[in-house]
XYZ file of N, CA and C in Angstrom:
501
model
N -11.044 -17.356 12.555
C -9.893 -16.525 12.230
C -9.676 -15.532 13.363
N -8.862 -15.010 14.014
C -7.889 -14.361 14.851
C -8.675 -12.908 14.401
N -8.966 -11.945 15.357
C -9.054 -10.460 14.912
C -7.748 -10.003 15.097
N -7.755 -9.090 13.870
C -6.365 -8.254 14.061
C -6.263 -7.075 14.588
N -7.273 -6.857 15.101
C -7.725 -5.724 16.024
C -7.019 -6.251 17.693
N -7.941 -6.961 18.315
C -7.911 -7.229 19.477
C -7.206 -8.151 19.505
N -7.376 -9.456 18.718
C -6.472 -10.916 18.736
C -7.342 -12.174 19.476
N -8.636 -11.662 19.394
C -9.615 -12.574 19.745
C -9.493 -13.768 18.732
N -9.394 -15.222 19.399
C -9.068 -16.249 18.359
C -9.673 -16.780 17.334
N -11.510 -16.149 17.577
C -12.266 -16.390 16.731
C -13.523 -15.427 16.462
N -13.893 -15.126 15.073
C -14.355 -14.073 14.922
C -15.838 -14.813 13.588
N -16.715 -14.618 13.510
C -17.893 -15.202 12.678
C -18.096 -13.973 11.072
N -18.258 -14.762 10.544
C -18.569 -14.219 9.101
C -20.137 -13.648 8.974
N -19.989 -12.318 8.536
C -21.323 -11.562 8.453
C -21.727 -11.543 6.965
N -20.496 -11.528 6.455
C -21.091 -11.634 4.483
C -19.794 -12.078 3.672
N -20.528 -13.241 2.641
C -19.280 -13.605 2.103
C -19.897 -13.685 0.900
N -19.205 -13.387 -0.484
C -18.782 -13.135 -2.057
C -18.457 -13.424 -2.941
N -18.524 -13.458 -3.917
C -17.008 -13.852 -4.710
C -16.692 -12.489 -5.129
N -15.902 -12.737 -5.623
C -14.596 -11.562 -5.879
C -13.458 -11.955 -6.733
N -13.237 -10.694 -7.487
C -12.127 -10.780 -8.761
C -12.408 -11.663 -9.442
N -13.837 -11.290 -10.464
C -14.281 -12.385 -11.156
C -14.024 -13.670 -11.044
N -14.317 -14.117 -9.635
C -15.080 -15.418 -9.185
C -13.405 -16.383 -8.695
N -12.494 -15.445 -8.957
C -10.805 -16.278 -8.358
C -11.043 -15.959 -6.635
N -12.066 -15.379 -6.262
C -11.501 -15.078 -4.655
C -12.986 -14.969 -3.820
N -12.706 -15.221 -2.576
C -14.209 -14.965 -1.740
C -13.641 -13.840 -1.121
N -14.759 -12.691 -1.288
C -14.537 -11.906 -0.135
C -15.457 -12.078 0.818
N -14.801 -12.200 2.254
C -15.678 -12.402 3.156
C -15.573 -10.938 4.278
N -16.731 -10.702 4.892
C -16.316 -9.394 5.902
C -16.660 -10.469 7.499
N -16.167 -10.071 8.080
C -15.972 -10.906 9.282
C -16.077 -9.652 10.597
N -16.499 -10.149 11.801
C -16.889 -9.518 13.259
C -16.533 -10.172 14.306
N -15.673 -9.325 15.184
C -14.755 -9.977 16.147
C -16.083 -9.723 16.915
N -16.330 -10.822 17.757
C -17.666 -11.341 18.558
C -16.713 -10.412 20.317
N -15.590 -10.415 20.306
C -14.942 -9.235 21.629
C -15.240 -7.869 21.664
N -14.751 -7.692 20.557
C -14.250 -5.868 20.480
C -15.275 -5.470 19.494
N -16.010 -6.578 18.527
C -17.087 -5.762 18.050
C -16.949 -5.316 16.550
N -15.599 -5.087 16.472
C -15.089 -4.733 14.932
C -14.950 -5.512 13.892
N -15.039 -4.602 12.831
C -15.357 -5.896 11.398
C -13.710 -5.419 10.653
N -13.804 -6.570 10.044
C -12.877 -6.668 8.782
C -12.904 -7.336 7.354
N -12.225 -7.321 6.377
C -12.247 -7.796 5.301
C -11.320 -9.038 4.976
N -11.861 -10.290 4.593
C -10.362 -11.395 4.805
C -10.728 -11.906 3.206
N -9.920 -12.271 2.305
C -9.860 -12.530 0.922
C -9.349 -13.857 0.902
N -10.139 -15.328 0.755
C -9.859 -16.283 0.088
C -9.468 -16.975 -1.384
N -8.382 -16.988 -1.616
C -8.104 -17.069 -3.395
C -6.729 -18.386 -3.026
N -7.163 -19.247 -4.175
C -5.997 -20.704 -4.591
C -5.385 -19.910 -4.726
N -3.985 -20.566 -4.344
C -2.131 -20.226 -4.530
C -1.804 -21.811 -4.860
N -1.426 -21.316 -6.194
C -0.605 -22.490 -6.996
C 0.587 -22.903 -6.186
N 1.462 -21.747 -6.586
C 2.795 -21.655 -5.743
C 3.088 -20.245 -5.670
N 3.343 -19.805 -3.913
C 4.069 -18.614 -3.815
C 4.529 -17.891 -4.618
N 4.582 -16.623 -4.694
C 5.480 -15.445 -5.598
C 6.371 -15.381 -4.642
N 7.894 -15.472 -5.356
C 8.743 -14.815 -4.580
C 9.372 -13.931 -5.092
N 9.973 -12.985 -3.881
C 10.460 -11.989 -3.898
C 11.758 -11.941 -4.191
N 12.208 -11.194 -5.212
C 14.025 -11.235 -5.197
C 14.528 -10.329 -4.352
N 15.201 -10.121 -3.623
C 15.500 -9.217 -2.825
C 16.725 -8.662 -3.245
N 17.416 -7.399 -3.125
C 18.173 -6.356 -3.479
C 19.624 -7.358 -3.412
N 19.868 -8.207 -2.455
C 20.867 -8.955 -2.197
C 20.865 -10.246 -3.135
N 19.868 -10.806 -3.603
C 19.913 -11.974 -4.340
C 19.198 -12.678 -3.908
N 18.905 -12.971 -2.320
C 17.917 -13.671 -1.075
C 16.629 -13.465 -2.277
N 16.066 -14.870 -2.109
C 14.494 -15.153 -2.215
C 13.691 -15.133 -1.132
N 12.643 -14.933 -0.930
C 11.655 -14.981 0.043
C 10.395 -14.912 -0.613
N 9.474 -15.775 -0.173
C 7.560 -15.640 -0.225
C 7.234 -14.222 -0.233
N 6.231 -13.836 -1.252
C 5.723 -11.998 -0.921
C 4.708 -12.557 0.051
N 4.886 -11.192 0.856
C 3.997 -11.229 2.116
C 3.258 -9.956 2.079
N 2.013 -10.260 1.743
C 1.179 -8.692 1.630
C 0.754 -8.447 2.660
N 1.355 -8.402 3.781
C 0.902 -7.678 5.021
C 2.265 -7.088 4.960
N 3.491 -7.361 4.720
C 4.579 -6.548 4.640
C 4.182 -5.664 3.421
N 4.145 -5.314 2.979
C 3.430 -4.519 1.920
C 2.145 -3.810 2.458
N 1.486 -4.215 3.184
C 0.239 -3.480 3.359
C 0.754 -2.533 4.744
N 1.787 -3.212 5.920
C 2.339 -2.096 6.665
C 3.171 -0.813 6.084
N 3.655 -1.273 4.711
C 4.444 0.114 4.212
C 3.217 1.269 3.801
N 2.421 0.682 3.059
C 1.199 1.540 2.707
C 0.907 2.271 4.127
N 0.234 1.377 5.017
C -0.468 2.101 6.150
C 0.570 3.067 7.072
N 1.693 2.859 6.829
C 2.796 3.746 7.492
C 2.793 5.042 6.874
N 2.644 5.262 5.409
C 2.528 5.791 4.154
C 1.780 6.896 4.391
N 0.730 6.436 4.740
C -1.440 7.010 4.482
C -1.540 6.879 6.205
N -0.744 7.186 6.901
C -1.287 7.314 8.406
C -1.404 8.749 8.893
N -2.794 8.773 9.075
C -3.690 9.937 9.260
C -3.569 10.948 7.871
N -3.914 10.522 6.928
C -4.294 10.720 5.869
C -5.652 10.111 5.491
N -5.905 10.884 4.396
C -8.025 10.807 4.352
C -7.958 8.816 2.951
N -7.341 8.200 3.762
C -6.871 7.320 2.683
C -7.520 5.699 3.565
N -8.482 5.139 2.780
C -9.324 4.088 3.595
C -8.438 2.704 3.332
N -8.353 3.057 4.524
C -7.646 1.449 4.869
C -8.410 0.065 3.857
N -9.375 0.060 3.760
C -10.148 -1.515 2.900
C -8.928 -1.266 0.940
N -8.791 0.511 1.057
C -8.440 0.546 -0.260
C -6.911 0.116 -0.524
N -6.238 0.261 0.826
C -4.937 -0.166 0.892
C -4.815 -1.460 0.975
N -5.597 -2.267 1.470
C -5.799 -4.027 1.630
C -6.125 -4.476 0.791
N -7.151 -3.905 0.033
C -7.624 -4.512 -1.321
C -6.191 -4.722 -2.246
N -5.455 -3.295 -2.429
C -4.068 -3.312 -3.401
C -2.883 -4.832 -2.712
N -2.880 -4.834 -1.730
C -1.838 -5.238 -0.803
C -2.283 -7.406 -1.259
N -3.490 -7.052 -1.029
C -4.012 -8.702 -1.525
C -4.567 -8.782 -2.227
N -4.363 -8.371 -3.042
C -4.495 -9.149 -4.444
C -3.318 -8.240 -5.988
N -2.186 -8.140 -4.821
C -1.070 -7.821 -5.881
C -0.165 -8.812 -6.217
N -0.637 -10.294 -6.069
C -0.418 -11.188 -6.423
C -1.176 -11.736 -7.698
N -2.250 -11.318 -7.767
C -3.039 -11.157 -8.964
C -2.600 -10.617 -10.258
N -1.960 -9.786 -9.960
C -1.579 -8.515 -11.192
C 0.045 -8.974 -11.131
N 0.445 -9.858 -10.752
C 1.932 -10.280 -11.398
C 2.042 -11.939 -12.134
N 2.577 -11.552 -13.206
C 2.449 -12.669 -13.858
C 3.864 -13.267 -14.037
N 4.265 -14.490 -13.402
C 5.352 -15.013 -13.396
C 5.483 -15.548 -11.530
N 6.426 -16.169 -11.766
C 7.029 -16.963 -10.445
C 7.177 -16.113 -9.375
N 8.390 -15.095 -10.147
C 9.128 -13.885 -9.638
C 8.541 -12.894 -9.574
N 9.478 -11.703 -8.387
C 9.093 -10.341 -8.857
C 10.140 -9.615 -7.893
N 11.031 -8.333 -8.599
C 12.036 -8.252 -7.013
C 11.234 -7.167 -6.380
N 12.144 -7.122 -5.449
C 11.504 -6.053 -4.351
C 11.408 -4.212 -4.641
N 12.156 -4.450 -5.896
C 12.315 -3.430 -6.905
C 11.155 -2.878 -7.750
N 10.473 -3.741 -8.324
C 9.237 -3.873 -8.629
C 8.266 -3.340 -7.762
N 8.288 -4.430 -6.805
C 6.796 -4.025 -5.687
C 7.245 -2.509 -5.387
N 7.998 -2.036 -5.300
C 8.228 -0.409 -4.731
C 7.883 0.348 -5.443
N 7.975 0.083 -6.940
C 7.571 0.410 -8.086
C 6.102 0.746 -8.344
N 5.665 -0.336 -8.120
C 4.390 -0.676 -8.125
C 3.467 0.221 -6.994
N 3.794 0.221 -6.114
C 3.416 1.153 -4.456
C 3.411 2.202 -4.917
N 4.222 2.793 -5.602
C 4.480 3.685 -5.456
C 3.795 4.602 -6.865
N 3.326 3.964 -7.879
C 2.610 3.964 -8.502
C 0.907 4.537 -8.129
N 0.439 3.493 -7.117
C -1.304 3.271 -7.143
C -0.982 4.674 -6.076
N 0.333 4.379 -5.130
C -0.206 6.052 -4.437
C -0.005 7.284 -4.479
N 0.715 7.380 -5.793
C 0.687 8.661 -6.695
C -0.008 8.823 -7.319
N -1.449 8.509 -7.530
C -2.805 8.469 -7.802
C -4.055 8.428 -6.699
N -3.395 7.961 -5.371
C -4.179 7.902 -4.852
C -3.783 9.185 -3.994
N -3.013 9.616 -3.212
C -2.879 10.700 -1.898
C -1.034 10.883 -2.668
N -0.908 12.605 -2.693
C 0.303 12.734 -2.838
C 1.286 12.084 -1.540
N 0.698 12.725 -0.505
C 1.588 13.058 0.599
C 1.854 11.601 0.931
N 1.222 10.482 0.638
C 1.467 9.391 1.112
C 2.064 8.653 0.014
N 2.019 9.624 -1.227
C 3.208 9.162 -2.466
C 4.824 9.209 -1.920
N 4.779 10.603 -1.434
C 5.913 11.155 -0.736
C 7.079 10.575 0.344
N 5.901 10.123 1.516
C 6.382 9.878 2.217
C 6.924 8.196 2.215
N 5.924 7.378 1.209
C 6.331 6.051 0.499
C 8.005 5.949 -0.137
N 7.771 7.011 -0.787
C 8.816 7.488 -1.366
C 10.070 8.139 -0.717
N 10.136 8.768 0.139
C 11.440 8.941 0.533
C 11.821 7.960 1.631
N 10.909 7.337 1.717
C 11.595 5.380 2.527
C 12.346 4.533 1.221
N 11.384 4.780 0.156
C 11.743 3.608 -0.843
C 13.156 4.176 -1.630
N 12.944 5.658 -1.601
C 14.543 5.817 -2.210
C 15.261 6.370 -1.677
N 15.034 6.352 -0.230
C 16.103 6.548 1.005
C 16.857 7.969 0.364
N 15.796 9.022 0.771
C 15.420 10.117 0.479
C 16.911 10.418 1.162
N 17.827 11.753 1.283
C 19.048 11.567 2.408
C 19.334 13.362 2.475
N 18.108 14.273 2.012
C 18.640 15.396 2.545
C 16.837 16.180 2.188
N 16.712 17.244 2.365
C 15.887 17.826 2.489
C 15.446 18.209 0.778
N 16.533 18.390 0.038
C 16.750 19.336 -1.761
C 16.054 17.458 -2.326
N 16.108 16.434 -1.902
C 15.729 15.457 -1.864
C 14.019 15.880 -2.181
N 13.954 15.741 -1.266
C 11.896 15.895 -0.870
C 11.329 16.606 -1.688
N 12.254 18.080 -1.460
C 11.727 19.361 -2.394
C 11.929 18.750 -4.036
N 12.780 18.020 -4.589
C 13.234 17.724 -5.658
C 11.895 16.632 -6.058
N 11.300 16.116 -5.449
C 10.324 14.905 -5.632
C 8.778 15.921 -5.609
N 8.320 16.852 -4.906
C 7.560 16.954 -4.473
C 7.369 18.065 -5.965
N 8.281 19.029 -6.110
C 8.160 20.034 -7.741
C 7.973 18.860 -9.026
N 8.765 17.434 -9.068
C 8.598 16.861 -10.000
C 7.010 16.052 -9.826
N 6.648 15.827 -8.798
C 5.107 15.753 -8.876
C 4.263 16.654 -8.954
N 4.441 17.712 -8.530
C 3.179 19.224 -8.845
C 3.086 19.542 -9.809
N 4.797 19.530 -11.092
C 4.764 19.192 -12.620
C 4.121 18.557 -13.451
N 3.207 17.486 -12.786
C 2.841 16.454 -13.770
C 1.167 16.815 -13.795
N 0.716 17.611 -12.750
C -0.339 18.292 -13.198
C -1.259 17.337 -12.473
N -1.303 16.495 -11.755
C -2.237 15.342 -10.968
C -2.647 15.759 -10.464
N -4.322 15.220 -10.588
C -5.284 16.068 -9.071
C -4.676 14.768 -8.499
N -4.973 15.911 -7.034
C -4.750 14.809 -5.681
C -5.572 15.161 -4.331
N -5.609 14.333 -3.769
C -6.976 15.016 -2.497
C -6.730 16.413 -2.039
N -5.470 16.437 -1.455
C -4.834 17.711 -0.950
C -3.525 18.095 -2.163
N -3.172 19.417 -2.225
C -2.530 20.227 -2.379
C -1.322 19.222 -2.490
N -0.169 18.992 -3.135
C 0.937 18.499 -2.590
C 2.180 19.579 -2.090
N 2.072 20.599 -2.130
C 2.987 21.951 -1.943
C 1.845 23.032 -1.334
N 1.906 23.619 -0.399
C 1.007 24.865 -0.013
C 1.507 25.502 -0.359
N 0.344 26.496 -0.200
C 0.156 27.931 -1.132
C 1.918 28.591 -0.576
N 2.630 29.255 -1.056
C 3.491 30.025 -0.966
C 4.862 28.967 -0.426
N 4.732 27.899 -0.713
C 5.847 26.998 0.134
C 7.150 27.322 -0.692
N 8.274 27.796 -0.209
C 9.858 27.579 -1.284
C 9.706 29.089 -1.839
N 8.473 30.017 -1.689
C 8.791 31.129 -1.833
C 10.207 32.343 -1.346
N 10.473 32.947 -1.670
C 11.548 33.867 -1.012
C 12.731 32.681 -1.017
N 13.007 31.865 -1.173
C 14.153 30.583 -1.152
C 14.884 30.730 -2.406
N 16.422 31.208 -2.116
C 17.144 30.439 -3.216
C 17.404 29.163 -3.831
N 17.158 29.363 -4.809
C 17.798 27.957 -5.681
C 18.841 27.042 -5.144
N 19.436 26.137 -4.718
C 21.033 25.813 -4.441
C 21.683 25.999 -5.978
């Protein structure tokens, strides 16, 4: 297998698993170049999930398109990449049916990381609902500090929107 690090074409298996009660191998793998390890998940596909898309277009889900929105999300945030890959492959697991639109999966994202890191709830979030002014952010960020969620960090600092009128 290819590292996705460097792009070395072949990389050797250091430990392999089963996983998700026995539907998947996890294997961790070491690019024999650069030295670095990764996590690669073997699991049967009946048939593709596809995606409905906002337009009507079908397409295959691709959890690396999904796993770049996360890591765009949680970049430089205290948020471990294996935990974003783990969600990303095997969220084919946790949908039951043929289908699923792209409505959903945003749904869904946006879900595990409003539990997991606000700020990378946030910033998920004003991509996914094409956030379009600033009373936007502030409007998302009070309706999450409302709900009372611990979260690693703070989602509002101490004194933020103080001295600020209302619009």
């Amino acid at each position: 297998m290819k590292c996705p690090y460097c792009g070395h074409p072949d990389t050797r298996v250091v430990d392999s698993r089963p996983s998700d009660e026995g539907m998947a191998i996890r294997r961790r793998r070491e690019c024999p170049s650069c030295g670095r390890r990764f996590t690669t998940y073997e699991r049967t596909q009946l048939e593709p999930l596809m995606v409905v898309k906002r337009d009507g277009r079908k397409e295959p889900f691709n959890p690396d398109k999904l796993l770049r929105g996360l890591l765009l999300a949680c970049e430089k945030r205290p948020v471990s990449e294996e935990v974003l890959r783990r969600f990303a492959y095997t969220f084919e697991d946790q949908v039951s049916g043929p289908e699923i639109t792209s409505e959903e999966i945003g749904l869904k994202a946006l879900a595990f990381l409003k539990e997991l890191d606000h700020v990378a709830y946030i910033r998920f979030a004003s991509v996914y609902r094409e956030f379009d002014s600033v009373e936007r952010f502030i409007e998302e960020i009070r309706s999450l500090a409302s709900l009372g969620l611990p979260s690693k960090l703070p989602c509002t600092p101490e004194g933020a929107g103080e001295g600020r009128e209302e619009p």
